[in-house]
Each structure stands twice: as structure tokens, then as C-alpha cells.
XYZ file of C-alpha atoms in Angstrom:
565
model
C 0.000 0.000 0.000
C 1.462 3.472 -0.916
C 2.544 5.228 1.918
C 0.703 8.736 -0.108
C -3.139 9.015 -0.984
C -2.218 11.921 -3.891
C -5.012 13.667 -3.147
C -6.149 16.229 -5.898
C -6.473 19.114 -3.501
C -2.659 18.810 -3.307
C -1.556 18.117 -7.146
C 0.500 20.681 -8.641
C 0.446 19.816 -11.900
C 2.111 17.463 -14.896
C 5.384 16.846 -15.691
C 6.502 18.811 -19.263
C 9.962 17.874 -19.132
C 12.189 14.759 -18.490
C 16.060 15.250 -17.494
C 18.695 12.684 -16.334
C 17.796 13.712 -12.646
C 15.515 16.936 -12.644
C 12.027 17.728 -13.924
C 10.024 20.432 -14.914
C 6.260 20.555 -13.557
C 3.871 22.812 -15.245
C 1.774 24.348 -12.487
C -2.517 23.459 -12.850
C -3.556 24.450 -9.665
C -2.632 28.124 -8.293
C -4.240 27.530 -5.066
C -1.452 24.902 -4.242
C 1.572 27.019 -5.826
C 1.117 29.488 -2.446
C 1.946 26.430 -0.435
C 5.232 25.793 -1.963
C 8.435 27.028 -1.476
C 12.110 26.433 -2.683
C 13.907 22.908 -0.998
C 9.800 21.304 -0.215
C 9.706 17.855 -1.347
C 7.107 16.659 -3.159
C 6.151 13.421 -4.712
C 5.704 11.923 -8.395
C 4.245 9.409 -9.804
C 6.566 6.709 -11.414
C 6.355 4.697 -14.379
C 6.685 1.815 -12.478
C 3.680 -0.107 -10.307
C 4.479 0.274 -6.342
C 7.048 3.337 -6.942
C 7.194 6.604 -5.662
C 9.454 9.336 -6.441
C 10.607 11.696 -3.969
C 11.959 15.546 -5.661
C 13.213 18.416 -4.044
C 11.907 22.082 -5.203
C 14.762 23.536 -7.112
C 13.152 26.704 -8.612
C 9.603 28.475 -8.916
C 8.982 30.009 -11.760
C 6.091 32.053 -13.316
C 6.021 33.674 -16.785
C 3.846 36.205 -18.272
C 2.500 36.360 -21.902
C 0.506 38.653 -23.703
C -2.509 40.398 -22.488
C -5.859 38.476 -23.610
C -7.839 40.644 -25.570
C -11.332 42.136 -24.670
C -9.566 41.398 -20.839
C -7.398 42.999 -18.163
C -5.920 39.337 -17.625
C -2.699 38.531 -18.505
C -1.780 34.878 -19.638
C 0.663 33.244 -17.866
C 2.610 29.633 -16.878
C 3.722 28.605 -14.089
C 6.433 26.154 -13.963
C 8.260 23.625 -10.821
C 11.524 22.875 -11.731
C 12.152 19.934 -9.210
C 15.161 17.394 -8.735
C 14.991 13.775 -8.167
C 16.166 12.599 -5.110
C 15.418 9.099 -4.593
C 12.744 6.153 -4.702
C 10.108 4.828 -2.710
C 9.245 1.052 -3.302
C 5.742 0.351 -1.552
C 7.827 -3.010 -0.756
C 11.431 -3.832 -1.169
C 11.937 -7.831 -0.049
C 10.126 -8.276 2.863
C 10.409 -4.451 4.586
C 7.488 -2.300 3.296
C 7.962 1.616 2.452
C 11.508 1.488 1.685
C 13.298 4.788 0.648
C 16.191 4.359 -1.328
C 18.621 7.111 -2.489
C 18.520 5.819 -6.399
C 16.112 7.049 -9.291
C 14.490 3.541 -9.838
C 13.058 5.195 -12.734
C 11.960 8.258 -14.327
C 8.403 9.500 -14.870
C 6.398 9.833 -17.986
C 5.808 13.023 -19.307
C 2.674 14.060 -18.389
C 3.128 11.936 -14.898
C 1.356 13.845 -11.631
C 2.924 15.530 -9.452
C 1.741 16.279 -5.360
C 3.226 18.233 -2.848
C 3.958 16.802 0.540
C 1.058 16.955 3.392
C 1.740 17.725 6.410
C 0.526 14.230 7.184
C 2.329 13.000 4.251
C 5.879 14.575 5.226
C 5.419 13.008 8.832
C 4.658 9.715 7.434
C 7.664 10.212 5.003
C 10.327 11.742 7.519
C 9.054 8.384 9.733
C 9.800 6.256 6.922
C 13.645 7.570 7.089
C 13.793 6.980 10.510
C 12.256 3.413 10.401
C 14.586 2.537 7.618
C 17.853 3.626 9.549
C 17.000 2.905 13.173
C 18.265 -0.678 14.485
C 20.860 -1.183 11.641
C 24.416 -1.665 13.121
C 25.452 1.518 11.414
C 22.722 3.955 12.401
C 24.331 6.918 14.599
C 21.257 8.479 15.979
C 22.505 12.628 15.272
C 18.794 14.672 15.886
C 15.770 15.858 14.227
C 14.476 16.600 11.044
C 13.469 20.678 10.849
C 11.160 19.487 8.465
C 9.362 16.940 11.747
C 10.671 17.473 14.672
C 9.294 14.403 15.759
C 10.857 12.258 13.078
C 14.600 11.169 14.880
C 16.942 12.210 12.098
C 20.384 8.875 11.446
C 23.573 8.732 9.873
C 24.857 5.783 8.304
C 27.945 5.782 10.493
C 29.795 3.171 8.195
C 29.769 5.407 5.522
C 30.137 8.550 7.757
C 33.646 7.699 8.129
C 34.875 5.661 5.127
C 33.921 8.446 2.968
C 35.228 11.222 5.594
C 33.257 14.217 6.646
C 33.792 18.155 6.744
C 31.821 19.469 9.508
C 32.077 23.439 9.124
C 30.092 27.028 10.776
C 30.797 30.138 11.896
C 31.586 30.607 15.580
C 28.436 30.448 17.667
C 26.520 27.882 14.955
C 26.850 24.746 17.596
C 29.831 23.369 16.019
C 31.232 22.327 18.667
C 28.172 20.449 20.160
C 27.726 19.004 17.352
C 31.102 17.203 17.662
C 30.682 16.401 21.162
C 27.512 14.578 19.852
C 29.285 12.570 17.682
C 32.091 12.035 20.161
C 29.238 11.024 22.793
C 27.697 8.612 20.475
C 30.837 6.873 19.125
C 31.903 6.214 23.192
C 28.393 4.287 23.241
C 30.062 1.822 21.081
C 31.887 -1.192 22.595
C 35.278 -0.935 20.856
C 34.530 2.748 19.600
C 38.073 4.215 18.278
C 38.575 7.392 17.907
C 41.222 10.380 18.504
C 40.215 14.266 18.731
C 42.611 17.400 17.873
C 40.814 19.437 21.072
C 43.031 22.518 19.802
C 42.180 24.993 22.664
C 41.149 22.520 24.941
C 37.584 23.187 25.221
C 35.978 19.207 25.112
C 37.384 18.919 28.566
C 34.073 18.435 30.043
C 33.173 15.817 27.728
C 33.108 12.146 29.948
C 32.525 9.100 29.437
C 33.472 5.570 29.975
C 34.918 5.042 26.675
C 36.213 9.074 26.502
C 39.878 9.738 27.733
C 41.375 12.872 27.852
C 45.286 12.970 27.227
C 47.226 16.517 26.895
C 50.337 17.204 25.373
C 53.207 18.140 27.738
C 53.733 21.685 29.017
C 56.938 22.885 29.891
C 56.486 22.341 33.783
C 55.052 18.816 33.249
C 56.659 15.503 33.533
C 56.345 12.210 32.003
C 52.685 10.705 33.751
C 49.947 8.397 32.211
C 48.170 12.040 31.313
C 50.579 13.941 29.592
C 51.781 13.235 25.639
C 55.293 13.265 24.948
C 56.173 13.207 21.152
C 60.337 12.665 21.578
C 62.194 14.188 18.707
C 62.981 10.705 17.115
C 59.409 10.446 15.684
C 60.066 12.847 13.520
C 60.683 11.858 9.487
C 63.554 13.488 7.755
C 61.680 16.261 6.148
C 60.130 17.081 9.198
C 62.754 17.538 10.846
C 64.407 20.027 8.242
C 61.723 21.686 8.056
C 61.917 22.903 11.710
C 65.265 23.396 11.509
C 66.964 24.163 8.228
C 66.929 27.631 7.220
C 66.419 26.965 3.418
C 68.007 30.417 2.493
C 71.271 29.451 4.100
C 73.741 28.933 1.760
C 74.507 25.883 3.120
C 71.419 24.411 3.691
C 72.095 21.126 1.656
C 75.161 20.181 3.299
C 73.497 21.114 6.758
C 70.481 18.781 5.660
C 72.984 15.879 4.262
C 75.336 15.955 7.471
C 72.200 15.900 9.549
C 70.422 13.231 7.415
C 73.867 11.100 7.824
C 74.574 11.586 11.607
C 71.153 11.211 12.613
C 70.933 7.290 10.843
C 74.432 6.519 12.362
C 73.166 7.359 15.948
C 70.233 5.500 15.155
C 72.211 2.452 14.207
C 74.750 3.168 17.290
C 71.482 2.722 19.874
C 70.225 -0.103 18.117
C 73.949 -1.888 18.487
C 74.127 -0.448 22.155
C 70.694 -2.798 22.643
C 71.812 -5.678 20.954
C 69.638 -5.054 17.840
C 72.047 -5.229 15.253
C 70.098 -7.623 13.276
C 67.900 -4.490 12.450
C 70.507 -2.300 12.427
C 71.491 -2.378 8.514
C 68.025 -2.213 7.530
C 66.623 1.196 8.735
C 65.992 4.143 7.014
C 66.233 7.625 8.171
C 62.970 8.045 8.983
C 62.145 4.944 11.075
C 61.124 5.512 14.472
C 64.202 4.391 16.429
C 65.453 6.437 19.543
C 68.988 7.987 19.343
C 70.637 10.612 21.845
C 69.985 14.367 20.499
C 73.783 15.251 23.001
C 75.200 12.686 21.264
C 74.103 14.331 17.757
C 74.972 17.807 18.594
C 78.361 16.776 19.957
C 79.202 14.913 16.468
C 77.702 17.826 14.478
C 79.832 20.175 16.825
C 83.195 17.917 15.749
C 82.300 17.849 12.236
C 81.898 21.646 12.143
C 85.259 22.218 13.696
C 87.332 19.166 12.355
C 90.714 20.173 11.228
C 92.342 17.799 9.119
C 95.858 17.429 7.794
C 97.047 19.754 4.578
C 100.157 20.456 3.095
C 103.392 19.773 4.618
C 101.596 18.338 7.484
C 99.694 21.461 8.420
C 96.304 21.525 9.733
C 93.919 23.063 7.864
C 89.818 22.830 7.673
C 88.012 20.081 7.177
C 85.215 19.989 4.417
C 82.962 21.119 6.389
C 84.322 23.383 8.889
C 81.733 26.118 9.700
C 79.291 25.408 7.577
C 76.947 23.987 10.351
C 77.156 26.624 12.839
C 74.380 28.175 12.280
C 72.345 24.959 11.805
C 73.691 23.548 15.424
C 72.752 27.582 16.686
C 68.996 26.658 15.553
C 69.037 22.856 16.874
C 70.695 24.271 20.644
C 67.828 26.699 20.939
C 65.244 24.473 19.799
C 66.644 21.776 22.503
C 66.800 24.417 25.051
C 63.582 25.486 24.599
C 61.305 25.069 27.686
C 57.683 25.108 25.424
C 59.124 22.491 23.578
C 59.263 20.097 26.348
C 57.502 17.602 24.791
C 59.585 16.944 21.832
C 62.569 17.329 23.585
C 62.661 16.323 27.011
C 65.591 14.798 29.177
C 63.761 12.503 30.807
C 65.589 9.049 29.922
C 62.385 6.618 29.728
C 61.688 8.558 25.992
C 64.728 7.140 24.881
C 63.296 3.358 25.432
C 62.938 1.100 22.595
C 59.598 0.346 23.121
C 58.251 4.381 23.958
C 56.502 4.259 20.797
C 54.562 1.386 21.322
C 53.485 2.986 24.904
C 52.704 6.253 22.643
C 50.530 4.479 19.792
C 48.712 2.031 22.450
C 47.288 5.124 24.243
C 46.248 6.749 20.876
C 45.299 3.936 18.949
C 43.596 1.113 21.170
C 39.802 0.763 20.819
C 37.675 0.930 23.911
C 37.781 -3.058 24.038
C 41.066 -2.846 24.828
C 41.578 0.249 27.476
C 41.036 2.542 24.666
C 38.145 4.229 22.716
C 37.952 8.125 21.854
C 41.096 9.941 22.905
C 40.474 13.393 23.359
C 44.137 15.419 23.177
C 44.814 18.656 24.654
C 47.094 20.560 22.328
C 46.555 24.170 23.635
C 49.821 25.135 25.154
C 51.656 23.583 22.318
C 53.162 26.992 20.312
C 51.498 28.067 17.890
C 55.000 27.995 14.977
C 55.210 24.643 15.900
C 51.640 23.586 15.867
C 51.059 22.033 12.513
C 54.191 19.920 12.675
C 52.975 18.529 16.401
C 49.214 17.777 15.060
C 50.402 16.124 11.591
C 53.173 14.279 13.484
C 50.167 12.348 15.651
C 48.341 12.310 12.439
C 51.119 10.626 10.458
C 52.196 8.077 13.130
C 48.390 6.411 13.397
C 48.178 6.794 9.582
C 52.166 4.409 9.526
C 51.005 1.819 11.760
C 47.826 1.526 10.336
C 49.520 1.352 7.377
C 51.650 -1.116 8.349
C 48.891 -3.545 10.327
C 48.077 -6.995 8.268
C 44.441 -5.763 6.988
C 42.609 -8.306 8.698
C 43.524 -7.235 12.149
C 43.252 -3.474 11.390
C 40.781 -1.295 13.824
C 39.469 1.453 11.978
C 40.324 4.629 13.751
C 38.552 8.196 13.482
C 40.872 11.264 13.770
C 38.546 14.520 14.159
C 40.546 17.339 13.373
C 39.012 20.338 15.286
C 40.540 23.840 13.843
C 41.816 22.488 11.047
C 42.520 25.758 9.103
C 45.087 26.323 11.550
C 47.379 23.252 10.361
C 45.932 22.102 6.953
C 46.100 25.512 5.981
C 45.369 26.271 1.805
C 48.097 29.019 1.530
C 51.723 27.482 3.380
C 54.002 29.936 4.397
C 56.651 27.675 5.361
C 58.056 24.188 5.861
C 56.233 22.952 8.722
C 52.826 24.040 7.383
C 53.541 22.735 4.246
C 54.752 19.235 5.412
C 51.652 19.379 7.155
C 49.278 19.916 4.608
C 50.975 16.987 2.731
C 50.228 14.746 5.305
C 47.081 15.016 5.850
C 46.522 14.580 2.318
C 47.735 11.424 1.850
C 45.242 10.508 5.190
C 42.889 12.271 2.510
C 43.361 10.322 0.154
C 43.899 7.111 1.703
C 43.262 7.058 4.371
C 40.146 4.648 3.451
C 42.438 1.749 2.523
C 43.671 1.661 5.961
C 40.771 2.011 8.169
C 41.072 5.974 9.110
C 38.347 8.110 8.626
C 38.968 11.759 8.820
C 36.416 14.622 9.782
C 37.999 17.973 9.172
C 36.063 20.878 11.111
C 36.458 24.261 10.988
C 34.986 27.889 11.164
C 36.672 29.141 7.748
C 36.607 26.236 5.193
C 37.823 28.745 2.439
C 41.387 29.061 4.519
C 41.507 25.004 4.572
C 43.581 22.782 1.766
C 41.262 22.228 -0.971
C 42.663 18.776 -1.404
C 41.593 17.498 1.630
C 38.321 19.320 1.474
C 37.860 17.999 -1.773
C 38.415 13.769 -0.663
C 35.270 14.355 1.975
C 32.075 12.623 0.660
C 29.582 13.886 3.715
C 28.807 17.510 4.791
C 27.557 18.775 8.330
C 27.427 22.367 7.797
C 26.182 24.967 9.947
C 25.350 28.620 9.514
C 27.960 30.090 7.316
C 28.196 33.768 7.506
C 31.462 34.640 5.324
C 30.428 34.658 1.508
C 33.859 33.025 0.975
C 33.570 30.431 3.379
C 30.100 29.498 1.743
C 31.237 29.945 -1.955
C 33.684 26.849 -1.126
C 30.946 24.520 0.715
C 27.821 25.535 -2.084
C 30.899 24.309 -4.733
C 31.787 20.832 -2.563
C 27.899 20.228 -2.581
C 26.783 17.881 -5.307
C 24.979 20.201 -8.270
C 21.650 18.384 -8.236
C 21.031 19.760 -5.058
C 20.401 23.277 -6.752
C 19.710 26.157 -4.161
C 20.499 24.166 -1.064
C 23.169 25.453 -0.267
C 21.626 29.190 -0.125
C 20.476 28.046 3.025
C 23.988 28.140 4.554
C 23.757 31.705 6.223
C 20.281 31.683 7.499
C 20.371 27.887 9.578
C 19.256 28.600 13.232
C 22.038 27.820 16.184
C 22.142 23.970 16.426
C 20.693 23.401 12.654
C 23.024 21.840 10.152
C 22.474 20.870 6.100
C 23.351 17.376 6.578
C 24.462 16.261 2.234
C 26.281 13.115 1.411
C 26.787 9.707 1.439
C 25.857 8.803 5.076
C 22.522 10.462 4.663
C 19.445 9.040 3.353
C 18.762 12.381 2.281
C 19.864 16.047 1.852
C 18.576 16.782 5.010
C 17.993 20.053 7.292
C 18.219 18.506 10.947
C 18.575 20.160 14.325
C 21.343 18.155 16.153
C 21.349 16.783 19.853
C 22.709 18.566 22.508
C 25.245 16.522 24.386
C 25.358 16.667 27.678
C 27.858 18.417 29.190
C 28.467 20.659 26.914
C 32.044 21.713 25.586
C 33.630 25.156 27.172
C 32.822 27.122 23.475
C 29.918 29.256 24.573
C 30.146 32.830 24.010
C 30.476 34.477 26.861
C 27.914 37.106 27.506
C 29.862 40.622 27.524
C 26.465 42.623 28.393
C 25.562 40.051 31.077
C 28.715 39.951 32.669
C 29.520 43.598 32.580
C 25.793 44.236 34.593
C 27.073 41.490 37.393
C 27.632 44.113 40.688
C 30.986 42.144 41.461
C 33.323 39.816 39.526
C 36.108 37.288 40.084
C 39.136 39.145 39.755
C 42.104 36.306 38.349
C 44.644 38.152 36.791
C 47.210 37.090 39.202
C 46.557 33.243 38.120
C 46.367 34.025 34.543
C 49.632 36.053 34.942
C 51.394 33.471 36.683
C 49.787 30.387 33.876
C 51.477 32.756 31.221
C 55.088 32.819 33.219
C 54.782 29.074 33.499
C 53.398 28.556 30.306
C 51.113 26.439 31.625
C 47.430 26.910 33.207
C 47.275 26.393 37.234
């Protein structure tokens, strides 16, 4: 039985025109044009028995002809132009009222079209709800704005495989809506998941499957909560890139010396361990620990060797002074106190098995200890920031990479602020090495079981790459005509005006467009509960309070330290 009675006091008219996905309706009834507006769906009949099409309202449009004679009226057409969104089969198998998101077929010319009842649309938004609800991939994510009563789902398979781009100004319930998702993934029983919190404002999210890790401060030392990321994790190019100054004239021997010393202290701890089996067959950028003393005291010999000359005289050696300013750059880094966390003293980050300890507590689903890792980056600096996100990034990326494919754990990485290290213009190395990794995660990422869900508040400033290899869209209100102009372009063309609805969605309301939706979808998301610390603070409301907490001496003394007390 059809889940619509077509009623004639709700036919717009007949179909004049047949495209590969879009139709034109000319209009028969004016009473009924008043009650349609621009993104309604309405319903047409189908060539085929037990079929209904579903269409979206792409354009309204009314033309005028000449003036009838011996009359004041003026003739005129009315035309729908609507695009086809999907089928509904009466019964598919052994389910009844089945909405898939394929054009079974396309209707006749001539074919009726109806829009949606009020009854109808509740019945239909149901429908969705029915047909997502109790499948091992539904991720329960709100309401429909269309029926609020209707619970709006996400195919959370393809949520992930395909990646996501969640994106809105500041104050659009962003960041609620990511603590939703966060909150729902943690339901799961070996939910996997890892979180850029940027400024540290998911801190309030809990769960039992939510841990919060935070990278090391310079006053911190190495405990179960803090992140240390030693210096020896870094590949060859990122390395450079932090500290080779490529306008130095002697940038490429500084980078070959380096790239040299750096593989025979590798080799030197792996002998020191009795690893020399493994010894011969590393490569500059595996992960093995070496000594960063040890490295500046060979680069320090090599930049002041003296070697023998002409009648037994000493003279310079090849490279005598050429590294001195490259050694100047690696000292200060080392010495560096907001760099703890790359390059600490503390001897237990020079252990064989660190990274192992590192990648269990970012990589182990909640079935084994783990589930969504939520890491604090917001006293790393912000020069160094891209290189510190994309070096977490990169590491789950290599040992998923390197993980026999039946035994791999797909992993989520939610990239909060991303236009702040997968930026679209690079200025310099780091951001640049950055942007390339993340790219490849882009790109495939998929093969190896990572999804990746880039959010930000200015998608225009965001690498168009990685934009570009997302399949699903949560956006919010969008205020910036840029920022809009590059989500309305990401957004599949069929969808017509949709996107104009980017700078007028209420706080909390999201287009939801993709793959993991049944359908191009307005939906107000959950609230999780807590909340993250992004509210806007109230300036008028706090500036009427007759007395305030006064803690500019803390602040003060968090800024000295570097790090919050």
C-alpha cells in the first residue's frame, strides 16, 4: 500500500519535461503554488507499479504572456523545476515503504505531481527513521526541521569511510555538534577514535569510553596524562623543516650531514641494545630512539674538524663552519622550555619500546583500554603547531599502514581547527609538510581504516585537497560569503539552491548532504550533555554582574609558566 493518498487538492500539476535527474512541472492548480516554497519535497508518480518518487523544489517560476484581448488578464505559466532525489518502493523484499537514495526510474511526461502533506511529510520523515534505526550503522545525530518528531540517522559506516567536513561560523553549535558525535561513538563497545581538542575546550566531555590525554607543558613531567612526542618520531623532512633555514647557503650540506649523523646514531642505539640484526636495515625516517647530546656533539666535531694539509699542516676540514648556524637553531630548539615535549631529558623517551606505549594510548579501541582519545594541544606553540598535530596524524596513519588488513581497527581522527594546520596558503616548511600529510590521510586514508572529519569555522582558509576527498557535509550557519562559496561548490549540483540556506540555519541546525545520509537533510542536532567550554560568553551580562572574580594574578602566573594552574 502506498505510503501517499495523492489527493487532488494537493496536485501541482504534470510533468513537461524529463532530465537525467531533474524535472520540470507545469503548475494546474494556483491555489497549491502558495503552499510551496524552494527545498519542499514533493512526490511523483513513477512509471513503475508500487514506486514513488521523492523531488526536491529547485526553482519556482512564473512567466507572463501577452494580455488576452477584450480582458485585463494577462496569460501566464507557471512552472516547478524539481530534482529527483530518490525512490520509494511500496515493498522492497520483505520491509514495506523502503526509501532508497537511487532514481528507480523516471516518470512519464505528463506523470502527476503532489506536494507533501503535512501528514504526508510526517509519514515520510518516519519512513527515514524506520529505515535507519536498528541497523548496526545507524548513529542516531537529531531531528528533522522538516518533523521534529521524526529522529533524524547517519549511516555511520559510511560517515567515516567516505570522511566528513563538519564546518560554521563561531556560535553555529559546532562544537556540540562534535561532542555529539564524540558522545555517540563512546556508546560503542570498541569505539576508536582520537580528537585534535586545539584549545582545549571538550574537557568536560566524559565518558566511559572518553579519555582525555594533553600534550606536555613545559612544567610537566612524564605521567599516564601527559603526551610526549620525543624528537625521534620525527621523518627526515620534518625535521628540516623545523630546523633548516632553506636560504642558508649551506642548507644542503646542513640537511645531508644531519640526514647522515642522525641514521648513524640510530644504528649506534640499536647496536648499544643488541639489535644489530635491524641495524642495517633502517631508514632515516624509522622511528628508532637515538641521543639528540650525542648528535649535537658529532655535528659540533664535524663543524670544527681540522684535518691534515700540506706539509703536514692543519687546515679545515670539508665542512668546517658550515653547520654553525644549523647547530645555533638545533641548541635553541633543545633548550627550549615550550618544547618540552619533543625534547625532554627525561631518559624513559629514549626506550625502545616508547613508541609502542605512545601508539597504544592513541590507537587502542575501547575493548582494549582505549576508545575516543580526546588530546589537549593548547599550550603547544602556535610555529610549531602544525608539525605537532600532523606528526600524531602521520604516526596512526604508519602503523595503520603497516597492520596486516585483517587485524586493522578502523580509527577516526577529528581534526578540530583544522585551518590552523591544513592551511590552503603554506608559508613555510612545517605548514607545508603538514598539509601533505594530511593529504595522503585524505586520500587514503580509506584503505587503511582511518576516517577523517575535518572541522572548521573558515573552510575557504583550509587545503582544498583534503576538502575535496570528503564525501559527507555537516554544515552549519555560514556567515562569510567566501567560506560558503567553497561549501555551495563541494555540494553535489543536483542539489540546486540548497546550499543558499547556509547563512540563514538557526544555532544547532546543520544541512546534513552526502553519502551517510538518506537524504539532503535540514536537521537540528542533539545537545550533548555536558556541553564543551565554546559558549560565548555574555559581555552585556557579565559587565551588569555588581561584582566579579578578579584572576589576573593566576592568569599572569599560567602565562610565566606557560602552563594553566
Amino acid at each position: 500500500m502506498s505510503l501517499f493518498e495523492f489527493k487532488n487538492d494537493f496536485l501541482i500539476g504534470n510533468v513537461i519535461a524529463v532530465d537525467t535527474a531533474s524535472i520540470v512541472v507545469k503548475v494546474e492548480n494556483d491555489d497549491v503554488l502558495s503552499e510551496i516554497q524552494v527545498n519542499n519535497l514533493v512526490v511523483i508518480k513513477a512509471s513503475k507499479q508500487r514506486q514513488t518518487l521523492i523531488g526536491m523544489v529547485n526553482k519556482i517560476i512564473r512567466k507572463f504572456g501577452e494580455m488576452v484581448v477584450d480582458s485585463d488578464e494577462i496569460e501566464k505559466d507557471d512552472i516547478v523545476k524539481i530534482t529527483l532525489i530518490g525512490t520509494l518502493l511500496d515493498k522492497f523484499g520483505t520491509k514495506e515503504n523502503v526509501f532508497k537514495r537511487t532514481l528507480e526510474s523516471v516518470p512519464e511526461i505528463t506523470a502527476q505531481c503532489y506536494v507533501m502533506s503535512n501528514e504526508d511529510l510526517s509519514n515520510f520523515m518516519s519512513v527515514l527513521s524506520v529505515n535507519a534505526e536498528g541497523k548496526d550503522n545507524s548513529l542516531k545525530i537529531g531531528n528533522y526541521t522538516l518533523n521534529k518528531e521524526a529522529i533524524a540517522y547517519l549511516d555511520g559506516n559510511k560517515l567515516f569511510q567516505k570522511h566528513a567536513v563538519i564546518v560554521g561560523s563561531t556560535g553555529s553549535g559546532k562544537s556540540c555538534t562534535v561532542a555529539t558525535l564524540i558522545e555517540e561513538i563512546a556508546k560503542l563497545q570498541s569505539s576508536n577514535a582520537v580528537v585534535f581538542d586545539i584549545h582545549g575546550e571538550y574537557e568536560p566531555i566524559i565518558g566511559e569510553n572518553i579519555k582525555h590525554y594533553k600534550i606536555a607543558g613545559p612544567s610537566d613531567n612524564v605521567e599516564d596524562e601527559f603526551i610526549y612526542l620525543p624528537y625521534w618520531l620525527l621523518t627526515y623532512e620534518e625535521m628540516t623543516s623545523m630546523m633548516i633555514d632553506r636560504s642558508d647557503n649551506n642548507a644542503p650540506n646542513q640537511a645531508m650531514i644531519f640526514s647522515r649523523t642522525v641514521l648513524e646514531c640510530k644504528r649506534e642505539f640499536l647496536n648499544n641494545i643488541q639489535k644489530t640484526d635491524i641495524a642495517e636495515d633502517i631508514t632515516i625516517d624509522s622511528p628508532i630512539p637515538y641521543d639528540i647530546n650525542a648528535l649535537l656533539r658529532e655535528l659540533n666535531h664535524i663543524n670544527e674538524e681540522m684535518v691534515p694539509g700540506a706539509n703536514n699542516k692543519p687546515k679545515k676540514g670539508d665542512f668546517n663552519g658550515t653547520l654553525s648556524r644549523f647547530i645555533q637553531r638545533l641548541e635553541n630548539k633543545v633548550m627550549d622550555k615550550r618544547l618540552n615535549f619533543l625534547f625532554s631529558s627525561d631518559e624513559s623517551l629514549l626506550n625502545y619500546d616508547y613508541m609502542f606505549e605512545l601508539c597504544s594510548k592513541l590507537m587502542l579501541p575501547a575493548s582494549n583500554s582505549g576508545g575516543v582519545k580526546i588530546i589537549d594541544f593548547s599550550e603547544v606553540p602556535s610555529d610549531v603547531l602544525p608539525l605537532v598535530v600532523s606528526l600524531v596524524a602521520r604516526l596512526i596513519f604508519s602503523v595503520q599502514q603497516w597492520t596486516d588488513r585483517e587485524k586493522i581497527n578502523p580509527i577516526a581522527i577529528f581534526c578540530d581547527e583544522a585551518h590552523l594546520y591544513i592551511p590552503q596558503n603554506t608559508k613555510q616548511g612545517m605548514e607545508t609538510q603538514s598539509s601533505t600529510n594530511f593529504e595522503r590521510i585524505a586520500k587514503e586514508g580509506r584503505k587503511y581504516g582511518i576516517g577523517l572529519v575535518v572541522i572548521t569555522q573558515r573552510p575557504s582558509e583550509v587545503d582544498r585537497t583534503v576538502l575535496s576527498q570528503n564525501s559527507n557535509f555537516i554544515a552549519m550557519r555560514l556567515t562569510n560569503a567566501d567560506d560558503q562559496n567553497v561549501i555551495k561548490k563541494l555540494l553535489p549540483d543536483s542539489l540546486g539552491n540548497f546550499g543558499e540556506l547556509l547563512p540563514i540555519l538557526d544555532v544547532g541546525e546543520a544541512l546534513v548532504v552526502g553519502d551517510a545520509s538518506l537524504l539532503p537533510s535540514r536537521i537540528n542536532i542533539n545537545r550533548p550533555n555536558p556541553e564543551p567550554n565554546s559558549a560565548t560568553i555574555g559581555f552585556w551580562s557579565e559587565w551588569s554582574k555588581e561584582n566579579t572574580d578578579n584572576s589576573l594574578d593566576v592568569a599572569i602566573e599560567s602565562l610565566r609558566r606557560q602552563t594553566k594552574i
